[in-house]
XYZ file of C-alpha atoms in Angstrom:
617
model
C 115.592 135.242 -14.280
C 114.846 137.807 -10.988
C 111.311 138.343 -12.981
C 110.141 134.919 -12.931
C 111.818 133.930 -9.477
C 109.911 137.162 -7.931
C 106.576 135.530 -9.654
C 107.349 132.187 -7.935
C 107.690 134.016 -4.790
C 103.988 135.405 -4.764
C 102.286 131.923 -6.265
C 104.015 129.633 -5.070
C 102.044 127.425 -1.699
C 103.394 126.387 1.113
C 103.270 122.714 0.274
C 106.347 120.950 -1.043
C 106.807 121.492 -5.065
C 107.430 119.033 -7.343
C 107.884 120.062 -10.534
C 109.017 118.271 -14.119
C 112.951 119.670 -14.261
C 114.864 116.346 -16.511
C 117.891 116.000 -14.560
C 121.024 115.366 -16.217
C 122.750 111.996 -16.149
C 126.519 112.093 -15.840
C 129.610 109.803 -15.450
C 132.227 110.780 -12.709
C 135.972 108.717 -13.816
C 138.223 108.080 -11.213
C 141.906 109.207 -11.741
C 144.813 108.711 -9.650
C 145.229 108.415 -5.539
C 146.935 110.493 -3.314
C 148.436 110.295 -0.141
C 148.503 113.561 2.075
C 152.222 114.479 3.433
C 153.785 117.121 4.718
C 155.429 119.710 2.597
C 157.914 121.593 3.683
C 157.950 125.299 4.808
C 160.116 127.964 2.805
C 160.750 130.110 0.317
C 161.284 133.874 -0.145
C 159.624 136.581 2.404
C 157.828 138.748 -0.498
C 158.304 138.291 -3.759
C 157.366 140.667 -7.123
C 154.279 138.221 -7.663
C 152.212 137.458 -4.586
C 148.476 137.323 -5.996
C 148.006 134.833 -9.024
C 147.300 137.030 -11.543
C 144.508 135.122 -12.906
C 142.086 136.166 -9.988
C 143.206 139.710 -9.438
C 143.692 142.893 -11.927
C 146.426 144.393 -12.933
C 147.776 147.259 -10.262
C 147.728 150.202 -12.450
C 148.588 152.352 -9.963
C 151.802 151.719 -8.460
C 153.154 149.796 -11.327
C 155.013 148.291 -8.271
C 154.551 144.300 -9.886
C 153.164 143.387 -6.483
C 149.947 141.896 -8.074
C 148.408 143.748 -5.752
C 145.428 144.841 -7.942
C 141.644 144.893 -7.542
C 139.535 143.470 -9.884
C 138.786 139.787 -9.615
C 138.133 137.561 -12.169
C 134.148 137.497 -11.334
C 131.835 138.975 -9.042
C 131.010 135.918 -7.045
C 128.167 137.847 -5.214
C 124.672 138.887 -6.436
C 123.315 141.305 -3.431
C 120.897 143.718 -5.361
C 120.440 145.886 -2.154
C 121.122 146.917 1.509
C 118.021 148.214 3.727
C 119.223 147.245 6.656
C 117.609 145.784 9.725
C 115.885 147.006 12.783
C 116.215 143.636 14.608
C 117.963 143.559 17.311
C 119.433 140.407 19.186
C 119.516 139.546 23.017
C 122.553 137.358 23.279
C 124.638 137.951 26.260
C 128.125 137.339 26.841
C 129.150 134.060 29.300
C 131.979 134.350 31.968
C 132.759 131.313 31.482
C 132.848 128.231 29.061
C 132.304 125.349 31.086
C 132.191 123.012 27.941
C 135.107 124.284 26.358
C 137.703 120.873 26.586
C 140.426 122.815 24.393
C 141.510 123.946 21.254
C 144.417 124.698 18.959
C 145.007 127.106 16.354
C 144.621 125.385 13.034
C 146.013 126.799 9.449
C 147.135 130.375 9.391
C 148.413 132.614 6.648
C 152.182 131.596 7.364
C 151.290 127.870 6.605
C 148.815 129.105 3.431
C 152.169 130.850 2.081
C 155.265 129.307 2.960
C 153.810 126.098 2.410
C 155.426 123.932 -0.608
C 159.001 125.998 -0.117
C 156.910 129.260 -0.338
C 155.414 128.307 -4.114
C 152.545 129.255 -3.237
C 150.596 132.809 -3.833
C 148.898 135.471 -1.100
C 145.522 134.455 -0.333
C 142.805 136.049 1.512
C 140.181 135.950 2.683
C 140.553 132.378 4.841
C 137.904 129.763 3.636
C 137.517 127.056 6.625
C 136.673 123.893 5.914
C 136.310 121.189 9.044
C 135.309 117.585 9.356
C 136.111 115.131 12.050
C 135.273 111.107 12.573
C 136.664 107.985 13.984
C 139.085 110.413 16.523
C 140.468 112.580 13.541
C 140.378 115.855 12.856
C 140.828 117.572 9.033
C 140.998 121.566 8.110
C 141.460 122.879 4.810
C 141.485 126.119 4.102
C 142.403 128.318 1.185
C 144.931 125.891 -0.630
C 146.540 123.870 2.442
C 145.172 121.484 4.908
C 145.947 119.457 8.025
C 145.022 116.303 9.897
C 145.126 115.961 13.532
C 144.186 113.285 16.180
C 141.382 114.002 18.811
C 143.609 115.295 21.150
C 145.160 118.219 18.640
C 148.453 116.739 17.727
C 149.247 117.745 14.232
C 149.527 114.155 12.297
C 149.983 115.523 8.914
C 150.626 119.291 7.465
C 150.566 121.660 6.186
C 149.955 120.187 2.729
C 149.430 122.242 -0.245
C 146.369 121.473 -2.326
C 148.504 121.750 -5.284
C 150.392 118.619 -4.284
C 147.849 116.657 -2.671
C 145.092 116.671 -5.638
C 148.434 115.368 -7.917
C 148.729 119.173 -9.442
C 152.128 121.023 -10.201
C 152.555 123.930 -7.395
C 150.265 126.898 -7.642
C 153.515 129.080 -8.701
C 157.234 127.295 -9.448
C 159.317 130.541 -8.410
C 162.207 129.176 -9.647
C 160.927 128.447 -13.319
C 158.057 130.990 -13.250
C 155.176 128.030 -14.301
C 151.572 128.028 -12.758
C 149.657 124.785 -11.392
C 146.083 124.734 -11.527
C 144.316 128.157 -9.249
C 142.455 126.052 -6.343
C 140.490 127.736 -3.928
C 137.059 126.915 -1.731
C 137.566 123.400 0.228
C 134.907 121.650 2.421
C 135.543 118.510 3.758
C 132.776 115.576 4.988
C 133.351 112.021 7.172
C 130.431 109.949 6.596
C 130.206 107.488 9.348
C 128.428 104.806 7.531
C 130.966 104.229 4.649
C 133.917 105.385 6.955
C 135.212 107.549 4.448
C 136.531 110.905 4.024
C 135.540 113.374 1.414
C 137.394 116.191 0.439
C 136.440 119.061 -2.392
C 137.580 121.706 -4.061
C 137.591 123.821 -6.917
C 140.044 123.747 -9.417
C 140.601 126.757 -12.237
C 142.744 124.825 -15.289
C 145.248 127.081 -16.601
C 146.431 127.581 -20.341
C 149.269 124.811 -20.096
C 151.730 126.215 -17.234
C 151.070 130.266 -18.435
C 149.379 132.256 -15.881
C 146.052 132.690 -18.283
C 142.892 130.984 -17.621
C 141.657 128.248 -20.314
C 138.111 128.744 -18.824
C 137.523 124.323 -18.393
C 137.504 123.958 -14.299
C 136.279 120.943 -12.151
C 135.757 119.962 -8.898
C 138.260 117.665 -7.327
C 136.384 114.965 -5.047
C 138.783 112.970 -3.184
C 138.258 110.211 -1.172
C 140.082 108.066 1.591
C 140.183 104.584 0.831
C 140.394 103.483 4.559
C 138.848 105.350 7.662
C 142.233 106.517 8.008
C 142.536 110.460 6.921
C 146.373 110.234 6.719
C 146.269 106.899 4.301
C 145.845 106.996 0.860
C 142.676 108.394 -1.092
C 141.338 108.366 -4.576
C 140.659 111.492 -6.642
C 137.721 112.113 -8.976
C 137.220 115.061 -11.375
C 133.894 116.518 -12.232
C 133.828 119.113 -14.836
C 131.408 121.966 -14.129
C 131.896 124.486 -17.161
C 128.720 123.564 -18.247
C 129.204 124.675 -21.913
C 129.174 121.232 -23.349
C 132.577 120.320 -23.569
C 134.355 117.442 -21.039
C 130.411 115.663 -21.282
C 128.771 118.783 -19.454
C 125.080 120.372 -20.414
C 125.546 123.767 -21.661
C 123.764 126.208 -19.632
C 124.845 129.217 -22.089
C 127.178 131.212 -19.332
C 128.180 134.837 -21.405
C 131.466 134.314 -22.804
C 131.437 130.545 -23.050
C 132.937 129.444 -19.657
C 130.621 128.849 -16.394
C 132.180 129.097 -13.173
C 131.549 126.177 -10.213
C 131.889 128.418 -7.078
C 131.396 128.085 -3.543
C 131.381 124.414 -3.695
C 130.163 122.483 -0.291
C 129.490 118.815 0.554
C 126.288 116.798 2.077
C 125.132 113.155 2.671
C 122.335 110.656 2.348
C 122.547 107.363 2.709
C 123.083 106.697 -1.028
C 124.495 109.834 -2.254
C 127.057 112.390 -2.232
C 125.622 115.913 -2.921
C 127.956 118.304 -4.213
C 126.224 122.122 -4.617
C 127.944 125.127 -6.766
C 127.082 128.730 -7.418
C 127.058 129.046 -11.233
C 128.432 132.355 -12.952
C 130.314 133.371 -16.261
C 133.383 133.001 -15.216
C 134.528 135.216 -17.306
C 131.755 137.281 -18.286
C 128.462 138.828 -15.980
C 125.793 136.846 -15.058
C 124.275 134.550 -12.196
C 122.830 130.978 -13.732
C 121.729 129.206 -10.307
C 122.834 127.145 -7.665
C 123.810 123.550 -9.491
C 122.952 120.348 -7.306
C 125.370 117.100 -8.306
C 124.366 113.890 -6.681
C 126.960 111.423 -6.737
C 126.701 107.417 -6.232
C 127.984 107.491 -2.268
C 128.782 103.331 -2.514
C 130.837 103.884 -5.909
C 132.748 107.016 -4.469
C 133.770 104.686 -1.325
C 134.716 101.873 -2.906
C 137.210 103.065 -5.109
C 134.964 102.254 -8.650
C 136.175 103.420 -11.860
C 133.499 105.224 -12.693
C 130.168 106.882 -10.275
C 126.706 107.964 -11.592
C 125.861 110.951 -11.402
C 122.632 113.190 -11.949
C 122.928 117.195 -12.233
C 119.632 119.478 -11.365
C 119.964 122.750 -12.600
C 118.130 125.431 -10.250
C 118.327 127.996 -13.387
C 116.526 125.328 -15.577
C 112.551 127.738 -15.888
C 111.002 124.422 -14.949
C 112.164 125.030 -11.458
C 109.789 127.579 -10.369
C 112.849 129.442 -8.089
C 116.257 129.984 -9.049
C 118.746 128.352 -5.630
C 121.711 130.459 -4.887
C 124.395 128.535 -2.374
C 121.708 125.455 -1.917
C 123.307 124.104 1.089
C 123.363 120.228 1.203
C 122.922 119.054 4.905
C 125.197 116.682 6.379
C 124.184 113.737 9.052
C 126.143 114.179 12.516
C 126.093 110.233 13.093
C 124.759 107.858 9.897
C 121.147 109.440 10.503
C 119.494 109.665 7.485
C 116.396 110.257 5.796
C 114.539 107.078 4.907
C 111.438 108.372 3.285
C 110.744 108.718 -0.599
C 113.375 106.169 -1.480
C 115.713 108.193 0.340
C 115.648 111.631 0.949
C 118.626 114.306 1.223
C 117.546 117.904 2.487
C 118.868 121.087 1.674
C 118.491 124.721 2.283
C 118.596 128.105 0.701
C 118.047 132.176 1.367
C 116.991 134.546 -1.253
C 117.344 137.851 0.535
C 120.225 139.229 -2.478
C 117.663 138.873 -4.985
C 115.882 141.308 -3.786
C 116.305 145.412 -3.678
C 115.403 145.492 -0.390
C 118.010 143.268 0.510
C 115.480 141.850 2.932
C 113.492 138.439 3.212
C 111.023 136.465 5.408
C 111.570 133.114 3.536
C 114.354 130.400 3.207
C 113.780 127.396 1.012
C 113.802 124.082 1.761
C 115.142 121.624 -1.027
C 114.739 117.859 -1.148
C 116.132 115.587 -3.222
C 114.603 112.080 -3.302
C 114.386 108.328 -4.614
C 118.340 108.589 -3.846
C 118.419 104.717 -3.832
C 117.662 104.194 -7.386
C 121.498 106.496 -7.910
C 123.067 103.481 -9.094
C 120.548 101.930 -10.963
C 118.563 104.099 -12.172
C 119.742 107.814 -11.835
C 117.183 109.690 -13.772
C 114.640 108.458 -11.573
C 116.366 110.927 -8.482
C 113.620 113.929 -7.960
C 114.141 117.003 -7.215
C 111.686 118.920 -4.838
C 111.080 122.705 -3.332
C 109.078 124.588 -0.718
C 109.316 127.908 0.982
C 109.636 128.315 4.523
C 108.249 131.291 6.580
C 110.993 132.680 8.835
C 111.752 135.768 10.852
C 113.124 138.541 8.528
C 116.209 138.907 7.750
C 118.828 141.086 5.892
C 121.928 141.211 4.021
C 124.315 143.270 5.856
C 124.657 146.679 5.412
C 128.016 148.036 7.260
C 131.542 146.905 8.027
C 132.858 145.421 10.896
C 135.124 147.773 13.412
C 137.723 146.172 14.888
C 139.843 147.009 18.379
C 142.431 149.174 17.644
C 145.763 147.889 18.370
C 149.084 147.542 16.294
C 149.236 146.443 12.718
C 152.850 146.638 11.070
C 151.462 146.245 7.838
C 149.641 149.223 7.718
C 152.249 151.194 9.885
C 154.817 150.354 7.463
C 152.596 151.978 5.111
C 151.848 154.858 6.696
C 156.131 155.678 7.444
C 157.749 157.419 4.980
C 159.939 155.257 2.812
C 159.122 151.434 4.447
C 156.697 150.922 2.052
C 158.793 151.502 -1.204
C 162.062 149.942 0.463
C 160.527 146.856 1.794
C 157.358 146.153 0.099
C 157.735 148.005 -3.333
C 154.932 150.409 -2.680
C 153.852 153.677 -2.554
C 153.284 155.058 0.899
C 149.310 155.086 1.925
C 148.329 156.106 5.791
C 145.679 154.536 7.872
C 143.875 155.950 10.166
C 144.024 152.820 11.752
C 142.597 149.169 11.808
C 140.470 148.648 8.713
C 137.250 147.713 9.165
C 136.379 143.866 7.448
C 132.868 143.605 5.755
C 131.322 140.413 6.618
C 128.887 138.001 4.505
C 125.994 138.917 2.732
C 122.946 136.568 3.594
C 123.468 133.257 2.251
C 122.850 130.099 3.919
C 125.774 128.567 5.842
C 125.944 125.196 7.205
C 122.886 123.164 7.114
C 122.788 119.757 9.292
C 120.190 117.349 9.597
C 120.107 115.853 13.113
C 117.299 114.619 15.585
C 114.875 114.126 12.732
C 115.046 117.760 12.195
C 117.245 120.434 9.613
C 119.204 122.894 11.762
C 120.806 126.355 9.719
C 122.445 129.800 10.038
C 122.803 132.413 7.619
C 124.616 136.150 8.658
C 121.998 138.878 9.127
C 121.833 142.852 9.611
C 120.884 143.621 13.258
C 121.082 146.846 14.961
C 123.732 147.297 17.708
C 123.191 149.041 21.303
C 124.617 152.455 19.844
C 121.897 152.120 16.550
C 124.823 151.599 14.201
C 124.619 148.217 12.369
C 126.127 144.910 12.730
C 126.089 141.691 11.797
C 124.559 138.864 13.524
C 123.298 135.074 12.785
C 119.419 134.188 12.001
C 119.574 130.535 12.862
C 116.152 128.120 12.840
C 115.558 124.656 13.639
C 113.234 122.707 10.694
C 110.790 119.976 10.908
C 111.447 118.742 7.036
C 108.247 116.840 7.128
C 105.680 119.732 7.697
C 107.832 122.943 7.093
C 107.054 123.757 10.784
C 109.453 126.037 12.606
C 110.640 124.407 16.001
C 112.819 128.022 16.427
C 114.034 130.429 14.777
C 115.433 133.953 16.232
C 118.722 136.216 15.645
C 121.980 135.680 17.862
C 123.495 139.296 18.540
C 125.395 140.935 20.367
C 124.793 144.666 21.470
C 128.510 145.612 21.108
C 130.348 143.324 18.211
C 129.599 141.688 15.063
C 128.856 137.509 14.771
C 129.907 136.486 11.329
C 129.917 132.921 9.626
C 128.137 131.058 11.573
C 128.115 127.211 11.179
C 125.785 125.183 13.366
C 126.965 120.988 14.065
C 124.038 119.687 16.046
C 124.575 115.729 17.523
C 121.664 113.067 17.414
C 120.552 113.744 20.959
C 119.661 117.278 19.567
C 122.314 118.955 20.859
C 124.260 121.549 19.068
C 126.862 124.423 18.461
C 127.138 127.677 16.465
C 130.339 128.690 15.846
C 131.282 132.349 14.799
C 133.949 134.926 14.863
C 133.152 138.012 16.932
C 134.359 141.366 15.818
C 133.834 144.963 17.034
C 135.215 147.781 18.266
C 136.149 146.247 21.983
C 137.236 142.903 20.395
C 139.680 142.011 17.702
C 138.760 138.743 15.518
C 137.961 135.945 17.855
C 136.434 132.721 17.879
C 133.443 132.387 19.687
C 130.452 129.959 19.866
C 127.114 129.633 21.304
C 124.858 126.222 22.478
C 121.925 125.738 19.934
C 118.778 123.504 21.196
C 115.296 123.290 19.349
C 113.105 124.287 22.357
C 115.381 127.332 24.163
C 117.374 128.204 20.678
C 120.661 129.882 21.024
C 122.563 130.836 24.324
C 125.194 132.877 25.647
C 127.997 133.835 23.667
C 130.980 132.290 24.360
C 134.755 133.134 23.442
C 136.589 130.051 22.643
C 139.702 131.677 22.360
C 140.471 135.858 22.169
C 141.851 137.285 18.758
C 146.025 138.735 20.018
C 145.280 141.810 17.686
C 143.820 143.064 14.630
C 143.242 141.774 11.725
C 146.695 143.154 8.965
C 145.871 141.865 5.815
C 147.004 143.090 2.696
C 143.934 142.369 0.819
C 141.936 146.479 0.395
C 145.019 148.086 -0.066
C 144.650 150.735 -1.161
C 141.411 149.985 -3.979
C 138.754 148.076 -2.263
C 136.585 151.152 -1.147
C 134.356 149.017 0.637
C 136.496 146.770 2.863
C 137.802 143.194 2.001
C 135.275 140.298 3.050
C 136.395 138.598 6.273
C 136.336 134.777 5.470
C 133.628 132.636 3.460
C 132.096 130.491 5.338
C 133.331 128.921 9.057
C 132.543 124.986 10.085
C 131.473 122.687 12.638
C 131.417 118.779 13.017
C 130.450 116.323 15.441
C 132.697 113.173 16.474
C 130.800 111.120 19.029
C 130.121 113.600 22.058
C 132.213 116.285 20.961
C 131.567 118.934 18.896
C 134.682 120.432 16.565
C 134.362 123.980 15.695
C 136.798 126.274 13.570
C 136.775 129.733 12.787
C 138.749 132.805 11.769
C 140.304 134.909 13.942
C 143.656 136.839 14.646
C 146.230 134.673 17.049
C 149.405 136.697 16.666
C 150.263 140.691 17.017
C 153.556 142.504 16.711
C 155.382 145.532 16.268
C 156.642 147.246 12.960
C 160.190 146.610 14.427
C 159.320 143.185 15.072
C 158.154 142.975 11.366
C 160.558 144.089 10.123
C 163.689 141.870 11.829
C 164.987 138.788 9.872
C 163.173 136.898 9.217
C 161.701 139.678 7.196
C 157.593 140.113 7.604
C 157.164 136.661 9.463
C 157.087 138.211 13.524
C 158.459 134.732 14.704
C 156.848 132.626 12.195
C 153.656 133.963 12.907
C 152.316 135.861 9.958
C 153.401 136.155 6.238
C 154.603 139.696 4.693
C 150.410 140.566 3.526
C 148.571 138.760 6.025
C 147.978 137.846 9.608
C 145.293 135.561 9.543
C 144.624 132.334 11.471
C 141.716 129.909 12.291
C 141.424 128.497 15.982
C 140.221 124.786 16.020
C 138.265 124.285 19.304
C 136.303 121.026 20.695
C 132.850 120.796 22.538
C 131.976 118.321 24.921
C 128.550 117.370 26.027
């Protein structure tokens, strides 16, 4: 597959591609409905199992039952290489934030854990997934969510994803039976249906055992009223791919194909749905898989929604898509052209040794209208775009130093085995996070034109490197670049970036800044077509550094900070949410009843949080 994408690379013109890739024609079923509530908060402070044992190895080691191994289920990440950057960016940092109207901090790792009476598992890293519309507000992230009004008042959460997609909880600790593993949320409000979408993916298990049984779906649920809180149907869409449940079989090694990394766009027929195809049990990368899904069936409540599948793996497609990022509308503005025309955008820098690329491609898929008629009449289109180089990261993030219980109870002689059940391990101090590799990140199609991010190797002031954000404004029609250019910062890291742009042409990135003179924080930065990206701007300082339990003690090269941040417009504000750190303590304070929490403010294995801010123009 890298031979014959490389070959594409070289041949391939700039003019759009159309090529003869036969779609395939599917049926999404409807199943039951849902209403989001509040679960309750509880449950024991550490317990012998705290990582579902599906997704991590066994921990060899220490023998301690923690779960606390290493090896995950897949290697969800194809980088072939890291040459680094010499780029450098000129962001600055504002002294103020004059558009800043507020914020709140959204889900942390207390919620993720506790949430359900604690039966729930330890997981990290935080995957953020924002919408807003008609003066709500909706986070997921990880396996919990939460609904607020426009002026931050929590309306409903935390809710498990367990319970809200109809699913026993992700661990009964009193009986010792597993629910469904769910993981990587993304959420949508489409303001011309007025409805919410919500999606996951969901890893079936082998009856209520803690073994995978290799079938796993993506749950697409949808509000029946413009009302998040109300109720909402749920549809299932298989994406094994190995010919069982209706699905093609795409030949994944060891029978089973893994949906991964699932995110959400909109045209004005169509629901896209994109995934990341591996073996999810085996090796192997099959391409990016593009779902597009009848939009007027979804929002009605129908029984049933067409469906038609492209395959970027299928050798009729003269480049294989990895994370094909559908773009979302900021107000009901879509694409008209073709029959209707959804755009959507990929990098291909981790195909390549180098690690290094000058081109992004821009996918189109069009003739949307004929979805519920006739739905193997939707085409499928691809072009290169010429951009400013960029990388996949080649070093890890320093943080501030500053105090992390977790690691200091570690590091003393005897907390470890008396309160956690581990051997003792010192620190040197804050671990450092490694950030994303290059993929493409948000993608949103405002203004008549496609606005993106993906994370990119820069060089800091001190000629170490960092990570900052290659963002570039599209004209879809011609492949022209209105801008394109690298946000850095001289002294910290920008990681995850998620652009939101409104119809006027106004936009946001939002980030999390990390270095060695800043602990996690959220921060943002204005986007325009004509000027490009401007000061950096902290929407609200990370309390201390980032104690989670995930690297300790096996992952050599640092535990990934996050997967991918968001951004969403609601009439003249912009919503933004990203990771960051909101709480620090003291290894005294950890360690007072209630055991690990610091006030309620952190779980035994994790400090995480995500800070919700809003935008105003």
């Amino acid at each position: 597959m890298k031979t014959r994408w490389l070959i594409a690379v070289a041949v391939m013109a700039f003019a759009t591609c159309a090529f003869g890739a036969t779609p395939t024609t599917l049926t999404l079923q409807r199943g039951g409905t849902t209403v989001p509530t509040t679960t309750p908060l509880g449950g024991a402070p550490l317990t012998s199992l705290e990582l579902d044992p599906a997704m991590t190895g066994g921990d060899t080691d220490s023998g301690n039952g923690l779960g606390l191994g290493w090896n995950t289920v897949v290697n969800r990440s194809i980088a072939h290489g890291h040459a680094g950057s010499n780029r450098m960016g000129n962001a600055t940092r504002a002294k103020s934030s004059p558009e800043l109207l507020g914020g709140l901090d959204g889900l942390n790792f207390h919620d993720q854990r506790y949430a359900n009476g604690g039966n729930q598992f330890s997981v990290e890293p935080p995957d953020q997934g924002l919408c807003s519309g008609n003066g709500f507000v909706m986070e997921s992230v990880n396996d919990v969510l939460a609904i607020y009004d426009s002026h931050g008042n929590k309306l409903v959460g935390p809710v498990d994803l367990n319970t809200f997609y109809g699913y026993a909880a992700a661990i009964n600790r009193s009986t010792g039976a597993y629910g469904p593993e769910i993981t990587d949320p993304s959420c949508y409000y489409d303001a011309a249906t007025q409805r919410w979408f919500q999606v996951a993916l969901t890893l079936d298990r082998i009856g209520s055992s803690p073994f995978l049984a290799g079938t796993n779906h993506l749950d697409l649920a949808v509000s029946q009223t413009s009302d998040p809180t109300g109720a909402w149907n749920i549809y299932r869409l298989p994406v094994q791919n190995n010919g069982t449940q209706g699905t093609p079989d795409h030949g994944c090694a060891l029978g089973f194909c893994l949906g991964d990394y699932p995110h959400i766009g909109a045209d004005a027929h169509a629901i896209f749905l994109t995934t990341n195809e591996f073996s999810l049990f085996g090796p192997g990368f099959y391409g990016a898989q593009i779902y597009v899904i009848s939009k007027q069936a979804l929002a009605s409540g129908a029984a049933s929604a067409n469906v038609v599948l492209y395959n970027t793996g299928d050798p009729s497609i003269p480049v294989i898509g990895f994370t094909v990022w559908p773009a979302i509308s900021s107000g009901g503005e879509y694409v008209g052209a073709h029959g209707g025309t959804e755009y959507l955008l990929s990098s291909d820098a981790v195909f390549y040794n180098s690690g290094t690329s000058n081109t992004i491609w821009q996918w189109s898929v069009s003739n949307t209208h004929a979805i519920d008629t006739m739905p193997g009449s939707v085409t499928l289109n691809v072009s290169p775009l010429t951009v400013q180089q960029y990388a996949v990261p080649t070093s890890l993030a320093q943080q501030k130093p500053g105090s992390t219980p977790l690691l200091d109870c570690f590091a003393l002689t005897g907390c470890a085995p008396t309160y956690l059940g581990y051997p003792n391990i010192v620190y040197p101090g804050p671990r450092a996070l490694a950030v994303n590799d290059s993929r493409m990140q948000q993608v949103s199609y405002a203004n008549g034109k496609l606005w993106g991010t993906l994370d990119t190797d820069v060089l800091l002031g001190d000629g170490s490197h960092g990570s900052g954000i290659n963002y570039f404004v599209i004209n879809p029609n011609s492949g022209g670049i209105y801008v394109n250019d690298t946000l850095a910062l001289p002294d910290a890291n920008l990681t995850y970036g998620a652009a939101a742009v409104m119809q006027s042409g106004r936009g946001v990135i939002a980030f999390t800044v990390v270095g060695p003179n800043d602990y996690p924080s959220a921060g943002y930065a204005s986007l325009d077509a004509k000027i490009g990206a401007g000061a950096v701007h902290i929407a609200m300082a990370g309390a201390g550094p980032w104690d989670g339990f995930t690297g300790i003690p096996f992952f050599g090269s640092g535990p990934r900070w996050g997967d991918y941040g968001a951004a969403s417009v609601d009439g003249n504000t912009i919503w933004i949410a990203s990771e960051y750190i909101a709480q620090t303590c003291t290894l005294t304070e950890y360690l007072t009843a209630p055991l690990f929490q610091c006030g309620g403010t952190r779980a035994a294995l994790g400090n995480w949080a995500t800070r919700i801010s809003a935008i105003g123009f």
